[in-house]
PDB file of C-alpha atoms and ligand atoms in Angstrom:
ATOM      1  CA  MET A   1      98.328 116.640  85.786  1.00  0.00           C
ATOM      2  CA  SER A   2      96.682 113.275  86.136  1.00  0.00           C
ATOM      3  CA  ARG A   3      97.075 111.272  88.857  1.00  0.00           C
ATOM      4  CA  PRO A   4      96.042 107.718  89.707  1.00  0.00           C
ATOM      5  CA  TYR A   5      93.147 107.336  92.089  1.00  0.00           C
ATOM      6  CA  TYR A   6      93.499 105.276  95.338  1.00  0.00           C
ATOM      7  CA  ILE A   7      90.874 103.560  97.191  1.00  0.00           C
ATOM      8  CA  ALA A   8      91.843 102.235 100.773  1.00  0.00           C
ATOM      9  CA  GLY A   9      89.791 100.458 103.063  1.00  0.00           C
ATOM     10  CA  ASN A  10      90.525 100.919 106.779  1.00  0.00           C
ATOM     11  CA  TRP A  11      88.805  98.166 108.615  1.00  0.00           C
ATOM     12  CA  LYS A  12      89.833  99.265 112.027  1.00  0.00           C
ATOM     13  CA  MET A  13      89.144  97.047 115.009  1.00  0.00           C
ATOM     14  CA  HIS A  14      86.567  94.844 113.212  1.00  0.00           C
ATOM     15  CA  LYS A  15      86.359  91.254 112.041  1.00  0.00           C
ATOM     16  CA  THR A  16      87.473  87.860 112.860  1.00  0.00           C
ATOM     17  CA  ARG A  17      90.127  85.709 110.760  1.00  0.00           C
ATOM     18  CA  ALA A  18      87.028  84.066 109.112  1.00  0.00           C
ATOM     19  CA  GLU A  19      85.211  87.166 108.409  1.00  0.00           C
ATOM     20  CA  ALA A  20      88.382  88.768 107.163  1.00  0.00           C
ATOM     21  CA  ALA A  21      88.956  85.969 104.747  1.00  0.00           C
ATOM     22  CA  GLU A  22      85.490  86.323 103.299  1.00  0.00           C
ATOM     23  CA  LEU A  23      85.917  89.843 102.563  1.00  0.00           C
ATOM     24  CA  ALA A  24      89.269  89.975 101.125  1.00  0.00           C
ATOM     25  CA  LYS A  25      88.010  87.031  98.930  1.00  0.00           C
ATOM     26  CA  ALA A  26      84.943  89.110  98.022  1.00  0.00           C
ATOM     27  CA  LEU A  27      87.147  91.862  97.197  1.00  0.00           C
ATOM     28  CA  VAL A  28      89.729  89.971  95.112  1.00  0.00           C
ATOM     29  CA  SER A  29      86.953  88.663  92.980  1.00  0.00           C
ATOM     30  CA  GLN A  30      84.973  92.004  92.424  1.00  0.00           C
ATOM     31  CA  LEU A  31      88.078  94.154  92.038  1.00  0.00           C
ATOM     32  CA  LYS A  32      90.083  92.144  89.681  1.00  0.00           C
ATOM     33  CA  ASP A  33      88.956  94.613  86.831  1.00  0.00           C
ATOM     34  CA  GLY A  34      88.971  97.779  88.821  1.00  0.00           C
ATOM     35  CA  LYS A  35      90.964 100.397  87.401  1.00  0.00           C
ATOM     36  CA  HIS A  36      92.328 102.020  90.141  1.00  0.00           C
ATOM     37  CA  LYS A  37      95.033 101.564  93.201  1.00  0.00           C
ATOM     38  CA  TYR A  38      93.507  99.767  95.840  1.00  0.00           C
ATOM     39  CA  LEU A  39      94.445  98.771  99.448  1.00  0.00           C
ATOM     40  CA  ALA A  40      92.782  96.700 102.343  1.00  0.00           C
ATOM     41  CA  ALA A  41      94.218  97.488 105.896  1.00  0.00           C
ATOM     42  CA  PRO A  42      92.882  94.869 108.385  1.00  0.00           C
ATOM     43  CA  SER A  43      94.055  94.453 112.194  1.00  0.00           C
ATOM     44  CA  PHE A  44      97.323  93.161 113.053  1.00  0.00           C
ATOM     45  CA  THR A  45      95.883  89.884 114.052  1.00  0.00           C
ATOM     46  CA  LEU A  46      94.296  89.569 110.443  1.00  0.00           C
ATOM     47  CA  ILE A  47      97.092  90.585 108.232  1.00  0.00           C
ATOM     48  CA  GLU A  48      98.398  86.996 107.635  1.00  0.00           C
ATOM     49  CA  THR A  49      95.267  85.704 106.670  1.00  0.00           C
ATOM     50  CA  VAL A  50      94.489  88.819 104.246  1.00  0.00           C
ATOM     51  CA  ALA A  51      97.889  88.493 102.990  1.00  0.00           C
ATOM     52  CA  ALA A  52      97.512  84.894 101.357  1.00  0.00           C
ATOM     53  CA  ILE A  53      94.259  86.082  99.703  1.00  0.00           C
ATOM     54  CA  VAL A  54      95.552  89.127  98.098  1.00  0.00           C
ATOM     55  CA  LYS A  55      98.914  88.138  97.179  1.00  0.00           C
ATOM     56  CA  GLY A  56      99.600  88.268  93.565  1.00  0.00           C
ATOM     57  CA  THR A  57      96.360  90.659  93.162  1.00  0.00           C
ATOM     58  CA  ASN A  58      95.451  94.426  92.597  1.00  0.00           C
ATOM     59  CA  ILE A  59      94.754  95.013  95.959  1.00  0.00           C
ATOM     60  CA  ARG A  60      97.558  96.346  98.309  1.00  0.00           C
ATOM     61  CA  LEU A  61      98.068  94.837 102.040  1.00  0.00           C
ATOM     62  CA  GLY A  62      98.071  97.552 104.525  1.00  0.00           C
ATOM     63  CA  ALA A  63      98.295  98.088 108.431  1.00  0.00           C
ATOM     64  CA  GLN A  64      97.016 100.663 110.601  1.00  0.00           C
ATOM     65  CA  ASP A  65      99.869 101.536 112.517  1.00  0.00           C
ATOM     66  CA  CYS A  66     103.362 100.573 113.601  1.00  0.00           C
ATOM     67  CA  ALA A  67     105.870 101.199 116.711  1.00  0.00           C
ATOM     68  CA  PRO A  68     108.192 103.907 116.200  1.00  0.00           C
ATOM     69  CA  GLU A  69     111.004 101.435 116.835  1.00  0.00           C
ATOM     70  CA  THR A  70     112.271  98.284 115.415  1.00  0.00           C
ATOM     71  CA  GLU A  71     112.351  95.778 118.363  1.00  0.00           C
ATOM     72  CA  GLY A  72     112.884  95.730 121.919  1.00  0.00           C
ATOM     73  CA  ALA A  73     111.151  96.331 125.148  1.00  0.00           C
ATOM     74  CA  HIS A  74     107.588  97.725 123.696  1.00  0.00           C
ATOM     75  CA  THR A  75     104.994  95.512 125.269  1.00  0.00           C
ATOM     76  CA  GLY A  76     101.698  95.640 123.051  1.00  0.00           C
ATOM     77  CA  GLU A  77     103.589  97.193 120.167  1.00  0.00           C
ATOM     78  CA  VAL A  78     104.129  95.938 116.574  1.00  0.00           C
ATOM     79  CA  SER A  79     107.367  96.642 114.502  1.00  0.00           C
ATOM     80  CA  VAL A  80     107.767  97.412 110.864  1.00  0.00           C
ATOM     81  CA  LEU A  81     110.063  94.487 110.559  1.00  0.00           C
ATOM     82  CA  GLN A  82     107.257  92.274 111.762  1.00  0.00           C
ATOM     83  CA  LEU A  83     104.748  93.832 109.368  1.00  0.00           C
ATOM     84  CA  LYS A  84     107.275  93.353 106.455  1.00  0.00           C
ATOM     85  CA  ASP A  85     107.624  89.965 107.194  1.00  0.00           C
ATOM     86  CA  LEU A  86     103.983  89.482 106.637  1.00  0.00           C
ATOM     87  CA  GLY A  87     104.094  91.006 103.434  1.00  0.00           C
ATOM     88  CA  VAL A  88     102.636  94.516 104.493  1.00  0.00           C
ATOM     89  CA  GLN A  89     103.133  97.235 101.815  1.00  0.00           C
ATOM     90  CA  THR A  90     101.501 100.216 103.259  1.00  0.00           C
ATOM     91  CA  ILE A  91     101.344 101.788 106.801  1.00  0.00           C
ATOM     92  CA  ILE A  92      98.406 104.175 107.694  1.00  0.00           C
ATOM     93  CA  LEU A  93      99.631 106.701 110.069  1.00  0.00           C
ATOM     94  CA  GLY A  94      98.700 109.650 112.040  1.00  0.00           C
ATOM     95  CA  HIS A  95      94.930 108.325 111.954  1.00  0.00           C
ATOM     96  CA  SER A  96      92.642 110.728 113.906  1.00  0.00           C
ATOM     97  CA  GLU A  97      91.903 108.117 116.400  1.00  0.00           C
ATOM     98  CA  ARG A  98      95.495 107.330 117.201  1.00  0.00           C
ATOM     99  CA  ARG A  99      95.886 111.074 117.529  1.00  0.00           C
ATOM    100  CA  HIS A 100      92.720 111.742 119.407  1.00  0.00           C
ATOM    101  CA  ILE A 101      92.139 108.493 121.634  1.00  0.00           C
ATOM    102  CA  TYR A 102      95.545 107.311 121.888  1.00  0.00           C
ATOM    103  CA  LYS A 103      97.257 110.751 122.313  1.00  0.00           C
ATOM    104  CA  GLU A 104      99.894 110.338 119.262  1.00  0.00           C
ATOM    105  CA  ASP A 105     101.412 113.785 118.718  1.00  0.00           C
ATOM    106  CA  ASP A 106     103.087 114.931 115.305  1.00  0.00           C
ATOM    107  CA  ALA A 107     106.547 114.064 116.762  1.00  0.00           C
ATOM    108  CA  LEU A 108     105.674 110.443 117.245  1.00  0.00           C
ATOM    109  CA  ILE A 109     103.970 110.373 114.096  1.00  0.00           C
ATOM    110  CA  ASN A 110     106.903 111.646 112.399  1.00  0.00           C
ATOM    111  CA  LYS A 111     108.962 109.323 113.839  1.00  0.00           C
ATOM    112  CA  LYS A 112     106.818 106.279 112.697  1.00  0.00           C
ATOM    113  CA  VAL A 113     106.688 107.930 109.103  1.00  0.00           C
ATOM    114  CA  LYS A 114     110.551 108.158 108.862  1.00  0.00           C
ATOM    115  CA  LEU A 115     110.968 104.573 110.194  1.00  0.00           C
ATOM    116  CA  ALA A 116     108.306 103.193 107.781  1.00  0.00           C
ATOM    117  CA  LEU A 117     109.846 104.922 104.794  1.00  0.00           C
ATOM    118  CA  GLN A 118     113.326 103.880 105.985  1.00  0.00           C
ATOM    119  CA  HIS A 119     111.825 100.207 105.862  1.00  0.00           C
ATOM    120  CA  GLY A 120     110.657 100.650 102.129  1.00  0.00           C
ATOM    121  CA  PHE A 121     106.880 100.854 103.032  1.00  0.00           C
ATOM    122  CA  GLU A 122     104.302 103.061 101.428  1.00  0.00           C
ATOM    123  CA  VAL A 123     103.095 105.346 104.257  1.00  0.00           C
ATOM    124  CA  ILE A 124      99.633 107.081 104.206  1.00  0.00           C
ATOM    125  CA  LEU A 125      99.759 110.113 106.436  1.00  0.00           C
ATOM    126  CA  CYS A 126      96.239 111.343 107.957  1.00  0.00           C
ATOM    127  CA  VAL A 127      95.699 114.905 108.660  1.00  0.00           C
ATOM    128  CA  GLY A 128      92.583 117.020 109.453  1.00  0.00           C
ATOM    129  CA  GLU A 129      90.885 119.392 111.805  1.00  0.00           C
ATOM    130  CA  LEU A 130      88.316 118.713 114.846  1.00  0.00           C
ATOM    131  CA  LEU A 131      84.893 120.185 114.251  1.00  0.00           C
ATOM    132  CA  GLU A 132      85.873 123.114 116.939  1.00  0.00           C
ATOM    133  CA  GLU A 133      89.040 123.885 114.865  1.00  0.00           C
ATOM    134  CA  ARG A 134      86.883 124.271 111.848  1.00  0.00           C
ATOM    135  CA  GLU A 135      84.642 126.311 113.449  1.00  0.00           C
ATOM    136  CA  ALA A 136      87.476 128.548 114.757  1.00  0.00           C
ATOM    137  CA  GLY A 137      88.532 128.887 111.002  1.00  0.00           C
ATOM    138  CA  LYS A 138      91.676 126.905 111.891  1.00  0.00           C
ATOM    139  CA  ALA A 139      91.206 123.919 109.209  1.00  0.00           C
ATOM    140  CA  GLU A 140      94.182 125.007 107.137  1.00  0.00           C
ATOM    141  CA  ALA A 141      96.420 125.967 110.111  1.00  0.00           C
ATOM    142  CA  VAL A 142      95.920 122.443 111.729  1.00  0.00           C
ATOM    143  CA  CYS A 143      96.459 120.651 108.371  1.00  0.00           C
ATOM    144  CA  GLU A 144      99.295 122.679 107.612  1.00  0.00           C
ATOM    145  CA  THR A 145     101.103 121.781 111.034  1.00  0.00           C
ATOM    146  CA  GLN A 146     100.062 118.115 110.709  1.00  0.00           C
ATOM    147  CA  THR A 147     101.557 118.003 107.320  1.00  0.00           C
ATOM    148  CA  VAL A 148     104.613 119.815 107.878  1.00  0.00           C
ATOM    149  CA  LYS A 149     105.210 118.221 111.370  1.00  0.00           C
ATOM    150  CA  GLY A 150     104.395 114.581 109.695  1.00  0.00           C
ATOM    151  CA  LEU A 151     106.717 115.167 106.877  1.00  0.00           C
ATOM    152  CA  GLU A 152     109.698 116.782 108.810  1.00  0.00           C
ATOM    153  CA  GLY A 153     112.817 115.311 107.580  1.00  0.00           C
ATOM    154  CA  VAL A 154     111.294 112.861 104.880  1.00  0.00           C
ATOM    155  CA  ALA A 155     113.422 113.260 102.069  1.00  0.00           C
ATOM    156  CA  ALA A 156     112.101 114.267  98.277  1.00  0.00           C
ATOM    157  CA  LYS A 157     113.208 110.863  96.845  1.00  0.00           C
ATOM    158  CA  ASP A 158     110.830 109.061  99.317  1.00  0.00           C
ATOM    159  CA  LEU A 159     107.838 111.345  98.583  1.00  0.00           C
ATOM    160  CA  ASP A 160     106.785 109.009  95.996  1.00  0.00           C
ATOM    161  CA  ARG A 161     105.766 106.577  98.631  1.00  0.00           C
ATOM    162  CA  VAL A 162     103.969 109.077 100.551  1.00  0.00           C
ATOM    163  CA  VAL A 163     100.062 109.314 100.205  1.00  0.00           C
ATOM    164  CA  ILE A 164      98.282 112.075 102.471  1.00  0.00           C
ATOM    165  CA  ALA A 165      94.732 111.482 103.807  1.00  0.00           C
ATOM    166  CA  TYR A 166      92.524 114.461 104.644  1.00  0.00           C
ATOM    167  CA  GLU A 167      90.457 113.299 107.105  1.00  0.00           C
ATOM    168  CA  PRO A 168      88.111 116.001 109.063  1.00  0.00           C
ATOM    169  CA  VAL A 169      87.588 114.529 112.196  1.00  0.00           C
ATOM    170  CA  TRP A 170      84.103 115.749 112.358  1.00  0.00           C
ATOM    171  CA  ALA A 171      83.481 113.578 109.101  1.00  0.00           C
ATOM    172  CA  ILE A 172      84.810 110.404 110.322  1.00  0.00           C
ATOM    173  CA  GLY A 173      82.259 107.737 111.259  1.00  0.00           C
ATOM    174  CA  THR A 174      79.517 110.468 111.767  1.00  0.00           C
ATOM    175  CA  GLY A 175      77.773 110.152 108.428  1.00  0.00           C
ATOM    176  CA  LYS A 176      78.625 113.890 107.666  1.00  0.00           C
ATOM    177  CA  THR A 177      80.949 114.427 104.758  1.00  0.00           C
ATOM    178  CA  ALA A 178      82.504 117.419 103.890  1.00  0.00           C
ATOM    179  CA  THR A 179      81.210 119.009 100.763  1.00  0.00           C
ATOM    180  CA  PRO A 180      83.066 118.189  97.706  1.00  0.00           C
ATOM    181  CA  GLU A 181      83.947 121.980  97.305  1.00  0.00           C
ATOM    182  CA  ASP A 182      85.172 122.355 100.912  1.00  0.00           C
ATOM    183  CA  ALA A 183      87.372 118.987 100.659  1.00  0.00           C
ATOM    184  CA  ASP A 184      88.818 119.859  97.725  1.00  0.00           C
ATOM    185  CA  ALA A 185      89.605 123.382  98.935  1.00  0.00           C
ATOM    186  CA  ILE A 186      91.532 121.906 101.682  1.00  0.00           C
ATOM    187  CA  HIS A 187      93.249 119.276  99.255  1.00  0.00           C
ATOM    188  CA  ALA A 188      94.552 122.271  97.352  1.00  0.00           C
ATOM    189  CA  PHE A 189      95.839 123.938 100.476  1.00  0.00           C
ATOM    190  CA  ILE A 190      97.636 120.507 101.589  1.00  0.00           C
ATOM    191  CA  ARG A 191      99.301 120.499  98.150  1.00  0.00           C
ATOM    192  CA  LYS A 192     100.105 124.095  98.469  1.00  0.00           C
ATOM    193  CA  VAL A 193     102.109 123.005 101.653  1.00  0.00           C
ATOM    194  CA  VAL A 194     103.792 120.016  99.998  1.00  0.00           C
ATOM    195  CA  GLY A 195     104.736 122.557  97.358  1.00  0.00           C
ATOM    196  CA  LYS A 196     106.271 124.944  99.666  1.00  0.00           C
ATOM    197  CA  LEU A 197     108.352 121.942 101.107  1.00  0.00           C
ATOM    198  CA  TYR A 198     109.469 119.875  98.189  1.00  0.00           C
ATOM    199  CA  GLY A 199     108.714 122.145  95.143  1.00  0.00           C
ATOM    200  CA  GLN A 200     105.705 122.510  92.526  1.00  0.00           C
ATOM    201  CA  GLU A 201     106.706 119.156  90.547  1.00  0.00           C
ATOM    202  CA  GLU A 202     106.316 116.865  93.849  1.00  0.00           C
ATOM    203  CA  ALA A 203     103.060 118.779  94.970  1.00  0.00           C
ATOM    204  CA  ASP A 204     101.351 117.985  91.449  1.00  0.00           C
ATOM    205  CA  LYS A 205     102.441 114.319  91.826  1.00  0.00           C
ATOM    206  CA  ILE A 206     101.553 113.644  95.522  1.00  0.00           C
ATOM    207  CA  LEU A 207      98.156 111.598  96.084  1.00  0.00           C
ATOM    208  CA  ILE A 208      95.838 113.272  98.591  1.00  0.00           C
ATOM    209  CA  GLN A 209      92.837 111.034  99.747  1.00  0.00           C
ATOM    210  CA  TYR A 210      89.722 111.977 101.212  1.00  0.00           C
ATOM    211  CA  GLY A 211      88.351 110.297 104.399  1.00  0.00           C
ATOM    212  CA  GLY A 212      85.313 110.793 106.282  1.00  0.00           C
ATOM    213  CA  SER A 213      81.814 109.262 105.825  1.00  0.00           C
ATOM    214  CA  VAL A 214      82.751 108.007 101.903  1.00  0.00           C
ATOM    215  CA  LYS A 215      79.795 106.206 100.800  1.00  0.00           C
ATOM    216  CA  PRO A 216      78.864 104.710  97.063  1.00  0.00           C
ATOM    217  CA  ASP A 217      76.364 107.628  96.837  1.00  0.00           C
ATOM    218  CA  ASN A 218      79.041 110.526  97.368  1.00  0.00           C
ATOM    219  CA  ALA A 219      82.109 108.921  96.104  1.00  0.00           C
ATOM    220  CA  ALA A 220      81.913 109.987  92.493  1.00  0.00           C
ATOM    221  CA  GLN A 221      80.922 113.594  93.459  1.00  0.00           C
ATOM    222  CA  LEU A 222      84.368 113.821  95.743  1.00  0.00           C
ATOM    223  CA  MET A 223      86.281 112.125  93.153  1.00  0.00           C
ATOM    224  CA  ALA A 224      85.338 114.258  90.383  1.00  0.00           C
ATOM    225  CA  LYS A 225      87.285 117.375  92.097  1.00  0.00           C
ATOM    226  CA  GLU A 226      90.753 117.978  90.786  1.00  0.00           C
ATOM    227  CA  ASN A 227      92.482 117.666  93.965  1.00  0.00           C
ATOM    228  CA  ILE A 228      90.930 114.477  95.473  1.00  0.00           C
ATOM    229  CA  ASP A 229      92.886 111.672  94.349  1.00  0.00           C
ATOM    230  CA  GLY A 230      90.885 108.634  95.990  1.00  0.00           C
ATOM    231  CA  ALA A 231      89.600 107.809  99.469  1.00  0.00           C
ATOM    232  CA  LEU A 232      90.394 106.395 102.648  1.00  0.00           C
ATOM    233  CA  VAL A 233      87.116 104.430 103.854  1.00  0.00           C
ATOM    234  CA  GLY A 234      86.064 103.253 107.297  1.00  0.00           C
ATOM    235  CA  GLY A 235      82.765 102.127 107.845  1.00  0.00           C
ATOM    236  CA  ALA A 236      82.008 101.182 104.013  1.00  0.00           C
ATOM    237  CA  ALA A 237      85.009  99.419 103.800  1.00  0.00           C
ATOM    238  CA  LEU A 238      83.824  96.797 105.946  1.00  0.00           C
ATOM    239  CA  LYS A 239      81.599  95.129 103.055  1.00  0.00           C
ATOM    240  CA  ALA A 240      82.360  94.325  99.710  1.00  0.00           C
ATOM    241  CA  ASP A 241      78.952  95.609  98.806  1.00  0.00           C
ATOM    242  CA  SER A 242      79.690  99.156  99.712  1.00  0.00           C
ATOM    243  CA  PHE A 243      83.348  99.218  99.343  1.00  0.00           C
ATOM    244  CA  VAL A 244      83.473  97.976  95.881  1.00  0.00           C
ATOM    245  CA  PRO A 245      80.991 100.812  94.285  1.00  0.00           C
ATOM    246  CA  ILE A 246      83.321 103.336  95.981  1.00  0.00           C
ATOM    247  CA  ALA A 247      86.318 101.349  94.450  1.00  0.00           C
ATOM    248  CA  LYS A 248      84.400 101.292  90.891  1.00  0.00           C
ATOM    249  CA  PHE A 249      83.162 105.113  91.403  1.00  0.00           C
ATOM    250  CA  ALA A 250      81.755 106.041  87.776  1.00  0.00           C
TER     251      ALA A 250
HETATM  252  C1  PEP B 301      88.533 106.598 108.675  1.00  0.00           C
HETATM  253  O1  PEP B 301      88.391 105.864 109.635  1.00  0.00           O
HETATM  254  O2  PEP B 301      89.626 106.794 108.121  1.00  0.00           O
HETATM  255  C2  PEP B 301      87.256 106.913 107.890  1.00  0.00           C
HETATM  256  C3  PEP B 301      87.277 107.720 106.909  1.00  0.00           C
HETATM  257  O3  PEP B 301      86.210 106.257 108.453  1.00  0.00           O
HETATM  258  P1  PEP B 301      84.447 106.464 107.917  1.00  0.00           P
HETATM  259  O4  PEP B 301      84.490 106.371 106.248  1.00  0.00           O
HETATM  260  O5  PEP B 301      83.866 105.373 108.636  1.00  0.00           O
HETATM  261  O6  PEP B 301      84.252 107.906 108.114  1.00  0.00           O
END
C-alpha cells in the first residue's frame, strides 16, 4: 500500500515572532515544490504570525497541545476553539515532553484527542518508550498501551484525521536515533495494533511518523522503510537549512 509521506516540524518553546516569521517564510519558499505533506507547529504565541505566512501554501499549521475542555476556568490553557480561530489544522498530542515533564496520562491525552477530532482537527498522537522500558523489553507493550488508550472511543470514520508518531523518548533531542530496522519493527507493530482495533484496511492507511533526532543525513534511510511514513522533527526543524533537506529527502 502506498501512503504519502508527512514531515512535521515541532518548534517546541523556541523563537520570537520575528524569528518564527523568518523561518516560516524560508519554508514556504523552499518547500513550494516539495512533494510530501508538511506541517509547522510553533508555540501558541507564534501561531498567528506563522498562520499569515503559511496560509494558502502546502505547509499545514499545527499546535503543540490543547486543553481537554473547550472553555472555562482553565488558567494557562489554550482551547481548540481558540486554535481553530487562528486557522490551526493539526494538533500534536501526547508528546513525550507533555507525558513526562508535565505528567499527562493516557486518559487526559485521550480526552484531548477526542475533543480535537470532534472539532475537526487532524491529530498527531505521539507514543514511545523510555530507555529503561526499552532495556526491559517493554517497548512494544508501552507503545500498544499508549496507542490503545490514546485512541479509546475514536470512531473509525475519524481515523483518517489521526497520525501516529512513534518517538522513542531516549532518541528525542539526544542525537541517538533508532536504527531504521528497529524503528520499522515498532512501526509495523503499531500498525498491527491499529489493525486489531480498526481492521486491516485502516491499519494499511494510517500514517506513522518516526521522531527522535531525525536529521538530513539519516532521514532517507528511515523513510525508505516500509512502515515509516514521515517524520516528526524537533531540533532540526528550527532551521530551514536542516528541515528542508529532511522534507525533501531523496
Ligand atoms: C520531537 O520533539 O518530537 C523530536 C523528535 O525532537 P528531536 O528531533 O530534536 O529529537
